[in-house]
XYZ file of C-alpha atoms in Angstrom:
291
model
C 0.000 0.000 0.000
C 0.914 3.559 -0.129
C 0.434 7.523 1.276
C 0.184 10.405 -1.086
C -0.526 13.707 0.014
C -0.737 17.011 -2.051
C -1.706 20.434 -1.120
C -2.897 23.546 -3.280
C -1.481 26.599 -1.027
C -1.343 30.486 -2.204
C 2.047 30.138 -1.617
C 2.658 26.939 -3.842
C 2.429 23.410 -3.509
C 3.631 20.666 -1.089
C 3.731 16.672 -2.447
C 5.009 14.023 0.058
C 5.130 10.165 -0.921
C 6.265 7.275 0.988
C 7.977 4.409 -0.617
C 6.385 0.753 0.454
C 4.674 -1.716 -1.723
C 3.896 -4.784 -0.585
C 2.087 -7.839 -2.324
C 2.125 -9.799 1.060
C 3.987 -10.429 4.465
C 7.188 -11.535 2.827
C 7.395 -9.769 -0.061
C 7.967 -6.174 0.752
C 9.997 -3.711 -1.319
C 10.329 -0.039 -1.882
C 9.214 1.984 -4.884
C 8.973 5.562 -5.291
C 5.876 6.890 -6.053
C 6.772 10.298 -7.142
C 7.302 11.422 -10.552
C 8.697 14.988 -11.896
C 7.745 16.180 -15.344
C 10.160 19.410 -15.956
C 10.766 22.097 -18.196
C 12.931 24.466 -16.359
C 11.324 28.035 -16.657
C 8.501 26.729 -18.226
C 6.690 23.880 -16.741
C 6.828 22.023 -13.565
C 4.312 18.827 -12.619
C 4.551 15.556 -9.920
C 2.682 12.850 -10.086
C 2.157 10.620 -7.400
C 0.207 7.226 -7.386
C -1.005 4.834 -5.300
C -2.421 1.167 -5.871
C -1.328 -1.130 -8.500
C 2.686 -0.817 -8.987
C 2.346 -2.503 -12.613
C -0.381 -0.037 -13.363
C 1.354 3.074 -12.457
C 4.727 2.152 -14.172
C 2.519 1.899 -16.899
C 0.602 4.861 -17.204
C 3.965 6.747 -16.254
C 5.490 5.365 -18.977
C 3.099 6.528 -21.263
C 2.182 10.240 -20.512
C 5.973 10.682 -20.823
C 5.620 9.529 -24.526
C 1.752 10.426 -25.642
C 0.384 13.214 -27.503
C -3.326 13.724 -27.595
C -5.434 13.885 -30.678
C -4.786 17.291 -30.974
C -0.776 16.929 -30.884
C -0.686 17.509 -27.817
C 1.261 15.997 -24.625
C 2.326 16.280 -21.295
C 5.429 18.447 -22.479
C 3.495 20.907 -24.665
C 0.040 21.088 -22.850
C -0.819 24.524 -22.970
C -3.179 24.161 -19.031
C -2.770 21.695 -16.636
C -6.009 20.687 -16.967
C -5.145 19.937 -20.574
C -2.371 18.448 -18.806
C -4.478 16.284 -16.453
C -7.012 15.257 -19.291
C -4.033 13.814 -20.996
C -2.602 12.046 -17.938
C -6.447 10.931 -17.391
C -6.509 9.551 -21.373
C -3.216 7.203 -20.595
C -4.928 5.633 -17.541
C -7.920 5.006 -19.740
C -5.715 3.591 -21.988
C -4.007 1.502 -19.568
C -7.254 0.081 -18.305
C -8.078 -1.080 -21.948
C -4.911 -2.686 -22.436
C -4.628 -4.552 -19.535
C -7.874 -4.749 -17.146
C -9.589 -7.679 -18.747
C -6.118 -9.676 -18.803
C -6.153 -9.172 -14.886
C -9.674 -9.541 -13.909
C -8.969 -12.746 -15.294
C -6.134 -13.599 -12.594
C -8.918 -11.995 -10.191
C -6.683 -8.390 -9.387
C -8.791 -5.377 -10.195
C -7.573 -2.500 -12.091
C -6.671 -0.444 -9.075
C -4.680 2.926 -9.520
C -5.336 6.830 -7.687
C -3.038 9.987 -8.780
C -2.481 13.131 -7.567
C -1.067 15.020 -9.888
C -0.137 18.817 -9.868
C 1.859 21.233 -10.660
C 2.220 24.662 -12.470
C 2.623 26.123 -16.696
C 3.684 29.293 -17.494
C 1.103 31.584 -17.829
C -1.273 30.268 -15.459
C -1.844 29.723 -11.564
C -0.489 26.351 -9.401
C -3.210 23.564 -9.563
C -4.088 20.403 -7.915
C -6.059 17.340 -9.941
C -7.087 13.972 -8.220
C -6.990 11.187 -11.169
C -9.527 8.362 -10.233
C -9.092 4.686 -12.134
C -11.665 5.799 -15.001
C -9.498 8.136 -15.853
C -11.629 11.010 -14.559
C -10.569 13.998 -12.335
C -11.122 16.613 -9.476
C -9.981 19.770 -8.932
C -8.600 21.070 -5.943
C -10.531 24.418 -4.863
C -9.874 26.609 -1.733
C -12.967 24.699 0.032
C -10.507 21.472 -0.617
C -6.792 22.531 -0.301
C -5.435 19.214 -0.567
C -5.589 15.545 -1.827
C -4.601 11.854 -0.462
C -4.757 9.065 -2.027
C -3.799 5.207 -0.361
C -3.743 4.599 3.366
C -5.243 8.407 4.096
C -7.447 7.984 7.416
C -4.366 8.214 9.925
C -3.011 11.569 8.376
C -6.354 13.334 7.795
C -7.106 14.619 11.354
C -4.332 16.702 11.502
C -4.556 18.417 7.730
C -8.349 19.118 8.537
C -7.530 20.895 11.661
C -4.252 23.138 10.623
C -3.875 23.272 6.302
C -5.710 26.486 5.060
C -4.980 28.185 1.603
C -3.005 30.656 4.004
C -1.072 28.172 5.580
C 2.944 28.832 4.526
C 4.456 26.370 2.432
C 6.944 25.304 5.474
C 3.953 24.899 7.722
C 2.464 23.451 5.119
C 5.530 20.675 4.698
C 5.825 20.332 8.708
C 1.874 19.273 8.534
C 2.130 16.685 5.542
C 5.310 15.534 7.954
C 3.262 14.970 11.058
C 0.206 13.155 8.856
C 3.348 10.713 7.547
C 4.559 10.099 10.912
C 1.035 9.466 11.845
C -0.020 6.978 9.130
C 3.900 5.171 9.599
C 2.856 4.362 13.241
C -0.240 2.803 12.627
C -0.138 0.900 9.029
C 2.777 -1.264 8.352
C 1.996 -0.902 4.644
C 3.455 2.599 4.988
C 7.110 3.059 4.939
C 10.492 4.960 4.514
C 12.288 6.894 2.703
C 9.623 9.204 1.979
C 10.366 11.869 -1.159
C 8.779 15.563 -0.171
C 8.605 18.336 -2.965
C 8.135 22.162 -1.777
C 6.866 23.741 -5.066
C 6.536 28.284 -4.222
C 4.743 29.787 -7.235
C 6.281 31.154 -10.601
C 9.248 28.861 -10.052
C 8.923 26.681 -12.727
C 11.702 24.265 -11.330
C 11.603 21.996 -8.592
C 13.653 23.835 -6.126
C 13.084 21.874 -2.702
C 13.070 18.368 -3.125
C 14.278 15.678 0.038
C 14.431 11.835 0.018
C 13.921 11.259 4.014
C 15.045 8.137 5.963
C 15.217 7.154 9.108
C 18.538 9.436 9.772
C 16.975 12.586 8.766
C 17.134 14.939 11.454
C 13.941 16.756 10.759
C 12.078 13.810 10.668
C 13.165 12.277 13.980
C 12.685 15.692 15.637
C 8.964 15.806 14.407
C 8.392 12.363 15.290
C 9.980 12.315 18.920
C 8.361 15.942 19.413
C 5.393 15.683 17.724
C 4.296 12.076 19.969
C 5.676 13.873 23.442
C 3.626 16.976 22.820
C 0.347 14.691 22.225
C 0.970 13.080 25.477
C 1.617 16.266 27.407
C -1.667 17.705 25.679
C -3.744 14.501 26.824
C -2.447 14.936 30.307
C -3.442 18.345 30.595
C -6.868 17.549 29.983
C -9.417 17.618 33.469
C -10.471 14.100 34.046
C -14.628 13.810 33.199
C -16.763 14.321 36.287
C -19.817 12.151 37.226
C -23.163 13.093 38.445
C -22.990 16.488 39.278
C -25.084 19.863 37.698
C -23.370 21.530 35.869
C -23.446 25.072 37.709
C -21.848 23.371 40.723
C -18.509 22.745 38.484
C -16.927 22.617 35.455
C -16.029 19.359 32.659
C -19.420 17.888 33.422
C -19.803 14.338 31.633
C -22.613 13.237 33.504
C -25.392 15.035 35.033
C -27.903 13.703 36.875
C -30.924 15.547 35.492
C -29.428 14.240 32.293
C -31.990 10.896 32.338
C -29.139 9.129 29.884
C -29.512 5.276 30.703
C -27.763 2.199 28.572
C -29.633 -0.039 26.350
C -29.881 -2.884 28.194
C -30.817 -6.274 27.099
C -33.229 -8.210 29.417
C -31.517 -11.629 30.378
C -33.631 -14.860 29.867
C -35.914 -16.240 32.730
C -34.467 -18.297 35.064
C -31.298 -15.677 35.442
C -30.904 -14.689 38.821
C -30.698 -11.496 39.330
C -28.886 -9.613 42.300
C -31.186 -7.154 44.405
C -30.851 -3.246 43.376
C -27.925 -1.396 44.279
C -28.113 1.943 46.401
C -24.983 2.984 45.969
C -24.417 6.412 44.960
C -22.625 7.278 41.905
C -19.011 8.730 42.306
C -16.769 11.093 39.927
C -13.502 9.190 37.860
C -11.323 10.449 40.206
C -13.040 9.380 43.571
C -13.470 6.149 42.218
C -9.706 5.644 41.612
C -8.946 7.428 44.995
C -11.163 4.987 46.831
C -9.421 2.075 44.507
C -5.985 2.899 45.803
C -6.953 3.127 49.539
C-alpha cells in the first residue's frame, strides 16, 4: 500500500510520498511513487500514485511519450487541466490494455493519482486522477488531496492546512500526517520523497528523500508524539453526576436521564437485588481504589 498527500497553497504546492509496496507479508519492497515532469522556466508537474505498482509504471510510462489527438502531450500542454485530461486519457488507456487480462487472474484495475503542478502563464493547480481516468480539482474549500492509506493523516490536515497556511507549515503538517499513518499501518514506509513547489518557479527547487537518519524527521516524530501526550495529560479528568453550575467538565449530570440499552436476560437468570450505591466522579473512584 501507499500515502500520497498534495496540497494547493497560495504560496505553492507541497507533495510528500512514501515508498512501500507490498504484495504480502514476505514480499515487501520499496518503490517511489513520485514522478517529476520538468521544463525548467517553463513547466513544472509531480505525479504521485497509489495502488497497482504494474499499473502506475505503466501509465507513467506513457504520458511521458503520448500526444493527444490534438498533438498535444504532457510536455506541450498549454493548461494543466489539458495536462491532467491527458494524464487521465493514458490511464484510460491503460485500463483497456490490460484490465480484462487481470480480472482474469482476479486483481482489479486499481490505480489513484495526484497530480499537480504549475505552466507558465497560469496559476499552481491540484487534480485527483480516479481509475476511469476522470478527475477533481482542488478548490480553496478542498486545499489538498490523499490518495492510499489516508485515514491516519487526515485529522491533523483538517484541523491546521488552510490556503493561508505557509508552504513550510504546510511541509511540517504533511510531515506529522506521515509520521502518523507510519505508526499505525505497516503498509506505509520509509524513505519518503517531499517536494516544496513556491509559485512562478517553474523548477523543482526543494526536493528531500527522508530516511530514518533525517534529522527533521526524527525531531517531528519524537516531538510531535511527546507533545500529544503532554496535551492529553493536561486535559481535566470527566466528572460524574454532578449539575453543571456546581462545576466545570461535566460528563454526567444527573438531570441528564441518559440510561444504557440494556438487554433483558432470559428467565431463570438470577438477578442480584438493586444497588443503592451512589454514583461517584472518575477520580473518587480511583482514589477509593488505591486506599
Amino acid at each position: 500500500m501507499t500515502y500520497c498527500v498534495g496540497m494547493r497553497l497560495d504560496a505553492g504546492l507541497v507533495f510528500l510520498s512514501d515508498s512501500r509496496t507490498n504484495a504480502g507479508v514476505d514480499q515487501v519492497g520499496t518503490f517511489r511513487k513520485m514522478s517529476v515532469f520538468e521544463i525548467p522556466g517553463e513547466r513544472m508537474m509531480v505525479m504521485m500514485t497509489a495502488g497497482n505498482l504494474s499499473i502506475s509504471q505503466s501509465i507513467r510510462q506513457l504520458v511521458a511519450e503520448q500526444q493527444n489527438a490534438d498533438g498535444r502531450s504532457i510536455w506541450s500542454a498549454t493548461s494543466m487541466h489539458e495536462a491532467a485530461r491527458i494524464l487521465g486519457d493514458a490511464v484510460r488507456q491503460v485500463h483497456e490494455r490490460e484490465a480484462k487480462a487481470l480480472a482474469e487472474f482476479g486483481i482489479d484495475f486499481n490505480v489513484s493519482i495526484i497530480f499537480g503542478g504549475q505552466i507558465k502563464g497560469e496559476r499552481c493547480r491540484l487534480f485527483q486522477i480516479y481509475s476511469a481516468g476522470n478527475f477533481i480539482e482542488s478548490h480553496d474549500e478542498s486545499t489538498y488531496f490523499q490518495i492510499g492509506e489516508a485515514k491516519y493523516g487526515k485529522p491533523i490536515i483538517d484541523r491546521v492546512v488552510t490556503p493561508a497556511t505557509s508552504l513550510d507549515d504546510a511541509a511540517k503538517c504533511a510531515l506529522i500526517s506521515m509520521d502518523s499513518t507510519l505508526r499505525s499501518n505497516v503498509s506505509v514506509g520509509l524513505p519518503l520523497d517531499l517536494l516544496v513547489y513556491g509559485n512562478e518557479q517553474l523548477a523543482v527547487t526543494h526536493f528531500v528523500t527522508i530516511d530514518e537518519r533525517n534529522q527533521y524527521f526524527q525531531m517531528i516524530r519524537n516531538t510531535w508524539g511527546h507533545q500529544l501526550k503532554s496535551v492529553f495529560e493536561g486535559l481535566d479528568k470527566p466528572v460524574w453526576d454532578a449539575a453543571p453550575e456546581a462545576t466545570g467538565n461535566v460528563l454526567h449530570s444527573s438531570a441528564s436521564g441518559g440510561k444504557p440499552v440494556r438487554v433483558a436476560p432470559p428467565a431463570g437468570v438470577a438477578l442480584p437485588p438493586p444497588s443503592n450505591t451512589p454514583l461517584q466522579t472518575l477520580a473518587q473512584q480511583f482514589h477509593d481504589g488505591q486506599q
